[in-house]
PDB file of C-alpha atoms in Angstrom:
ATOM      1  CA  UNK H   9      13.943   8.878   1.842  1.00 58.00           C
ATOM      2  CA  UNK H  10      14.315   6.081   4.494  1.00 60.00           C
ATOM      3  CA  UNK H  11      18.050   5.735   4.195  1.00 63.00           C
ATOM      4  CA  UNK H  12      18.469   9.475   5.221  1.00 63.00           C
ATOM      5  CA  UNK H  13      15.927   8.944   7.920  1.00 67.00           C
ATOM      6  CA  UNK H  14      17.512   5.617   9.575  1.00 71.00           C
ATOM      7  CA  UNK H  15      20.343   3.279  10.101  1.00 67.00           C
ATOM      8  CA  UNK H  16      20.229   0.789   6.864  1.00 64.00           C
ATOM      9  CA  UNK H  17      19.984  -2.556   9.365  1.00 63.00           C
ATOM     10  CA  UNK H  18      17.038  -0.342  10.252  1.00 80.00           C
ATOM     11  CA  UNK H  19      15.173   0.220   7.266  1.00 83.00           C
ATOM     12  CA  UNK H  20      15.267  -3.663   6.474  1.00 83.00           C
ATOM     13  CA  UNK H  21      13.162  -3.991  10.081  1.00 87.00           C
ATOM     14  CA  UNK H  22      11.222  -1.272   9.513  1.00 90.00           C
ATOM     15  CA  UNK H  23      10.144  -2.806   6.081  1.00 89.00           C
ATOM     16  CA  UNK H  24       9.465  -6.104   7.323  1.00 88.00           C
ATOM     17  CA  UNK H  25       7.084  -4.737  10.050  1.00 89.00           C
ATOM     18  CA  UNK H  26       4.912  -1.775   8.452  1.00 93.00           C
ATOM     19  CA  UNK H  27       4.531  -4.072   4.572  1.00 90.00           C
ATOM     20  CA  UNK H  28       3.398  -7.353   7.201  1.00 83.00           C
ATOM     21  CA  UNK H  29       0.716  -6.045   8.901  1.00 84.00           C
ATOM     22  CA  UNK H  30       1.229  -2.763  10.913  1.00 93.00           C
ATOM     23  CA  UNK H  31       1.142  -0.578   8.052  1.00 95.00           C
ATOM     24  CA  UNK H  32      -2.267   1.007   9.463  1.00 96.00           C
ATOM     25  CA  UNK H  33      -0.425   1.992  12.525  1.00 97.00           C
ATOM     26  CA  UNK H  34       2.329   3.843  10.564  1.00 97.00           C
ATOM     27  CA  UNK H  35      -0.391   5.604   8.148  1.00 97.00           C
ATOM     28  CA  UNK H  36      -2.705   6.510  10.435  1.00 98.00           C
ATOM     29  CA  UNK H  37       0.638   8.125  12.330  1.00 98.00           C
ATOM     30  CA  UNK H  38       2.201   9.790   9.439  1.00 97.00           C
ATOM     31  CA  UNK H  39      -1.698  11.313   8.680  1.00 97.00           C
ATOM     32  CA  UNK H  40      -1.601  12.607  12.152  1.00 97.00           C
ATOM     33  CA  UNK H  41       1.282  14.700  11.827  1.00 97.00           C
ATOM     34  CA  UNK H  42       0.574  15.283   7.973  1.00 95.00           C
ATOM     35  CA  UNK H  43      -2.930  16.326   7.773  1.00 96.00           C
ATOM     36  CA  UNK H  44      -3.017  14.206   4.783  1.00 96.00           C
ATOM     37  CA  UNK H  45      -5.623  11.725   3.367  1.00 96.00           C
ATOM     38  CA  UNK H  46      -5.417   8.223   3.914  1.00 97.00           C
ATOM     39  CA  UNK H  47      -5.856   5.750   1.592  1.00 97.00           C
ATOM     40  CA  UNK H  48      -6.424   1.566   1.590  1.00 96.00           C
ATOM     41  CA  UNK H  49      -5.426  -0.845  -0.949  1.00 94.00           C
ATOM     42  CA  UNK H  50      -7.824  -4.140  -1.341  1.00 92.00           C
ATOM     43  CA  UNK H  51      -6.658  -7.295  -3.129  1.00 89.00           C
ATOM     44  CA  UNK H  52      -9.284  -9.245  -5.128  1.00 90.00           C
ATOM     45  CA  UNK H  53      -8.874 -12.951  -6.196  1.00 84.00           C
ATOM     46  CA  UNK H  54     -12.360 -14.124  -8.091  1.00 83.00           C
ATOM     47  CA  UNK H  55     -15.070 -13.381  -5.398  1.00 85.00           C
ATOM     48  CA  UNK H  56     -12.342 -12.912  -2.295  1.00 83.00           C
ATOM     49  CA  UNK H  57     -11.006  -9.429  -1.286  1.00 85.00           C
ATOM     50  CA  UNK H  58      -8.844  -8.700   1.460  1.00 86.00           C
ATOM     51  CA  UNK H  59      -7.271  -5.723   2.277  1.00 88.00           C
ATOM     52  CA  UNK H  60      -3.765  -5.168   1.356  1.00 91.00           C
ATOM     53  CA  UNK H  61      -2.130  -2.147   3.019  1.00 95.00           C
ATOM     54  CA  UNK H  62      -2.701   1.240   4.383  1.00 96.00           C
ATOM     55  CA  UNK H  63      -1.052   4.359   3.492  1.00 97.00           C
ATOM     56  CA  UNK H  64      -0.689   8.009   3.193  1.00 97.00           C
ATOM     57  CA  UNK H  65      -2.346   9.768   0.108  1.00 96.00           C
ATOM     58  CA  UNK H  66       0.287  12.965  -1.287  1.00 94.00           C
ATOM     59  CA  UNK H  67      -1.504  15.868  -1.569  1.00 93.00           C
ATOM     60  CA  UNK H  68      -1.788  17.108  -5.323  1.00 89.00           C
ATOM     61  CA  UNK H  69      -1.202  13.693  -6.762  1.00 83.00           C
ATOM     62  CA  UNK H  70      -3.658  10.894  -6.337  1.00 78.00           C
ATOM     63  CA  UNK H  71      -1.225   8.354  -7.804  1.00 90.00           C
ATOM     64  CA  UNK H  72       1.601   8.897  -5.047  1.00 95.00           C
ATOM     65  CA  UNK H  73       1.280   7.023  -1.632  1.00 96.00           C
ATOM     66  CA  UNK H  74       3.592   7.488   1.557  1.00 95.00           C
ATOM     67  CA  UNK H  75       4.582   4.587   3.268  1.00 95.00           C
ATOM     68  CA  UNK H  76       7.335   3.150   4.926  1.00 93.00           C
ATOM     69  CA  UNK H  77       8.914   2.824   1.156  1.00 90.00           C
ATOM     70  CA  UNK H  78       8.548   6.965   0.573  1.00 90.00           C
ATOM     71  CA  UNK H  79       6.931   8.247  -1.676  1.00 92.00           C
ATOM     72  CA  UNK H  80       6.101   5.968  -4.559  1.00 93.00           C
ATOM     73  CA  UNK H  81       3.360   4.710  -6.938  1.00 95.00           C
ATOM     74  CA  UNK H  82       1.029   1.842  -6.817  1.00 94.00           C
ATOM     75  CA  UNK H  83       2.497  -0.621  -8.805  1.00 94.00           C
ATOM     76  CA  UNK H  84       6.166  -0.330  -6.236  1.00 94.00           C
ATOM     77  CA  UNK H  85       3.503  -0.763  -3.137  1.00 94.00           C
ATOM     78  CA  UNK H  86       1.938  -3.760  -5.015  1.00 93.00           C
ATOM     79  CA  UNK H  87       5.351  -5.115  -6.009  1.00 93.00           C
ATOM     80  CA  UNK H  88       6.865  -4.841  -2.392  1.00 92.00           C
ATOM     81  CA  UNK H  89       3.411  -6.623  -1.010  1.00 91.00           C
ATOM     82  CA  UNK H  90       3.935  -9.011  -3.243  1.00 90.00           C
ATOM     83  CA  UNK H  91       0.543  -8.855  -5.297  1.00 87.00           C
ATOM     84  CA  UNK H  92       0.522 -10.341  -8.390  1.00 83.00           C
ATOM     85  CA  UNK H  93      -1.115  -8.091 -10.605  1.00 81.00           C
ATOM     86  CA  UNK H  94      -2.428 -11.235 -13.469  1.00 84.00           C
ATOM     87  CA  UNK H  95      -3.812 -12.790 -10.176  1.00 87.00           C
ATOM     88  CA  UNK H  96      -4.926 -10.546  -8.199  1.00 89.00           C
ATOM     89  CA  UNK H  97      -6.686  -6.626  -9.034  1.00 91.00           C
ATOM     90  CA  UNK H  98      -5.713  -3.507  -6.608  1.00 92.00           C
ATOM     91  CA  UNK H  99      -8.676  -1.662  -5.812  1.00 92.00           C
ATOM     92  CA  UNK H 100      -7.898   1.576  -3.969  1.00 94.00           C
ATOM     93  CA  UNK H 101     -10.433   3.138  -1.330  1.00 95.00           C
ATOM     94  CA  UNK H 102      -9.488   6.661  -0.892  1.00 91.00           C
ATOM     95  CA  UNK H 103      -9.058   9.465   0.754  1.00 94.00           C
ATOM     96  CA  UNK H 104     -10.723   7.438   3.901  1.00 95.00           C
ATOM     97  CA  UNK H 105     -10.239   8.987   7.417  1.00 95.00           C
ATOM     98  CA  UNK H 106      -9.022   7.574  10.244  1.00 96.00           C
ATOM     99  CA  UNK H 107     -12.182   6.449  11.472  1.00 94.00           C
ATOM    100  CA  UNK H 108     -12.186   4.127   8.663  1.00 93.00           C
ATOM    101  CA  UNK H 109      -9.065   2.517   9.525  1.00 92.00           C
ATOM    102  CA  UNK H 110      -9.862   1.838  13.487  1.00 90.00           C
ATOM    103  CA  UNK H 111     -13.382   0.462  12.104  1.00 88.00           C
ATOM    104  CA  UNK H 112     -11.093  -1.961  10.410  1.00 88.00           C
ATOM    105  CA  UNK H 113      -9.421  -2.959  13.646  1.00 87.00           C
ATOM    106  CA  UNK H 114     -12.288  -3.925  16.245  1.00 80.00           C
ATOM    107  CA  UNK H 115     -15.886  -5.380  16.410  1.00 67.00           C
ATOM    108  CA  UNK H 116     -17.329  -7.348  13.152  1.00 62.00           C
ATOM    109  CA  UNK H 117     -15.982  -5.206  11.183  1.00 57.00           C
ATOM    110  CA  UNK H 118     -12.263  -6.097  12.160  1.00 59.00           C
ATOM    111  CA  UNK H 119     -10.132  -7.239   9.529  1.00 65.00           C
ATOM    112  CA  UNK H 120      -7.247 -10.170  10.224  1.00 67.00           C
ATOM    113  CA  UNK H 121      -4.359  -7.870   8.714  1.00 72.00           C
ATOM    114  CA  UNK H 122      -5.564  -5.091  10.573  1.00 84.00           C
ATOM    115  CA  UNK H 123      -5.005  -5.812  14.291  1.00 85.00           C
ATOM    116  CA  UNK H 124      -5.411  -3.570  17.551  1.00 87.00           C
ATOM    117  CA  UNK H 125      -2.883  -0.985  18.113  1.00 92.00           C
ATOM    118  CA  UNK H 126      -1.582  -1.167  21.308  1.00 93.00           C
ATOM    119  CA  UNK H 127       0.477   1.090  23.077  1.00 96.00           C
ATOM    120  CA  UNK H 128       3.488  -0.569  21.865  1.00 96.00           C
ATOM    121  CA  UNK H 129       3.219  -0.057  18.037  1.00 95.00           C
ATOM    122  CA  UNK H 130       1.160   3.350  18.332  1.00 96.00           C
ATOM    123  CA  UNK H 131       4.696   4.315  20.346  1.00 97.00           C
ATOM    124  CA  UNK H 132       7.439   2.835  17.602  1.00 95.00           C
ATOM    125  CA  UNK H 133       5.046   4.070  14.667  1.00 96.00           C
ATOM    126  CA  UNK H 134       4.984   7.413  15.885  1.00 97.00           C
ATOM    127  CA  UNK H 135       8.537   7.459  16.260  1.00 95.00           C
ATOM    128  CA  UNK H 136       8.809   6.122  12.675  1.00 94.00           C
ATOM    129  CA  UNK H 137       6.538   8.711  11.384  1.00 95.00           C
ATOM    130  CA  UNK H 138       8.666  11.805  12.983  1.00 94.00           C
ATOM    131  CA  UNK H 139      11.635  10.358  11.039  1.00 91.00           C
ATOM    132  CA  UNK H 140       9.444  10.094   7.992  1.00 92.00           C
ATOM    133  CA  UNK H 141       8.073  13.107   7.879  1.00 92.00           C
ATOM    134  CA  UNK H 142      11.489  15.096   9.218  1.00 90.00           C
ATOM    135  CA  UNK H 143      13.557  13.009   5.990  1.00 87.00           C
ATOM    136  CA  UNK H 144      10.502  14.299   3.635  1.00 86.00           C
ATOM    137  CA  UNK H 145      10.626  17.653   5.045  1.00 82.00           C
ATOM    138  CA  UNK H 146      14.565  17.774   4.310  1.00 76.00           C
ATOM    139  CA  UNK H 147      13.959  16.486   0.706  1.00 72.00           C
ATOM    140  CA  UNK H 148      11.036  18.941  -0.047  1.00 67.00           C
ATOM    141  CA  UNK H 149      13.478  21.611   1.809  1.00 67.00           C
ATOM    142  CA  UNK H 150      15.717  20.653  -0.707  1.00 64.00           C
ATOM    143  CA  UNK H 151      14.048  19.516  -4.090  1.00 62.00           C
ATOM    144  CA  UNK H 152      15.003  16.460  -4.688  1.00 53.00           C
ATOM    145  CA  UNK H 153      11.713  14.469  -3.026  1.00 53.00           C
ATOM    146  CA  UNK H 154      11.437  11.223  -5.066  1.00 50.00           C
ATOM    147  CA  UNK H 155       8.976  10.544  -7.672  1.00 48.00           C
ATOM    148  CA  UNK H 156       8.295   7.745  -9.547  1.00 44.00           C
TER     149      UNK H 156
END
């Protein structure tokens, strides 16, 4: 879906930025023009759990996710975060709102990986999520949206 949505020096940058740490940005921007659920993967390691990434829950399949990779299962997100699955277990929270993801930005509650979105990133991540949802659109238009 990215390729038909952006320039393939593009997609490498766009990668890079919403699987390092702005991922909440992008799903909170593709959920705003979506309707749909969001959802949050955790990573646990013995007693430590961080969260992981933020993304877009498909409607009529809990097992699909939307995220700057398209439309794809757990185990790609996992493998393109680089979690290793004999090290580390992905627990899911989901559907959340988006309430849940700016709690996870500010005050006690903010989380490292999860920074403030500034002006900046809400701009570029909305502009990443019209070309998102616009390639999707065109897929579903014509039948051939990806599944795993």
């Amino acid at each position: 879906m990215l390729e038909a949505a952006f320039e393939s020096d593009d997609v490498d940058e766009l990668r890079d930025s919403y699987l390092g740490g702005a991922c909440h940005a992008l799903a909170l921007a593709v959920a705003e023009r979506t309707g749909w659920d969001l959802a949050l993967v955790w990573a646990a390691r013995g007693r430590r759990t961080e969260i992981a990434h933020a993304m877009v829950v498909v409607p009529g399949d809990e097992e699909l996710y939307l995220d700057v990779g398209g439309i794809r299962g757990l185990p790609e997100i996992l493998d393109d975060l680089r979690t290793d699955p004999d090290e580390e277990e992905a627990i899911i929270e989901g559907p959340v709102g988006p309430e849940r993801i700016h709690a996870l930005t500010r005050g006690r509650h903010a989380h490292r990986r999860f920074g403030e979105i500034g002006p900046e990133l809400a701009q570029h991540a909305a502009e990443t999520a019209d070309r998102i949802v616009a390639a999707l659109v065109t897929e579903l238009k014509s039948g051939s949206a990806p599944r795993p």
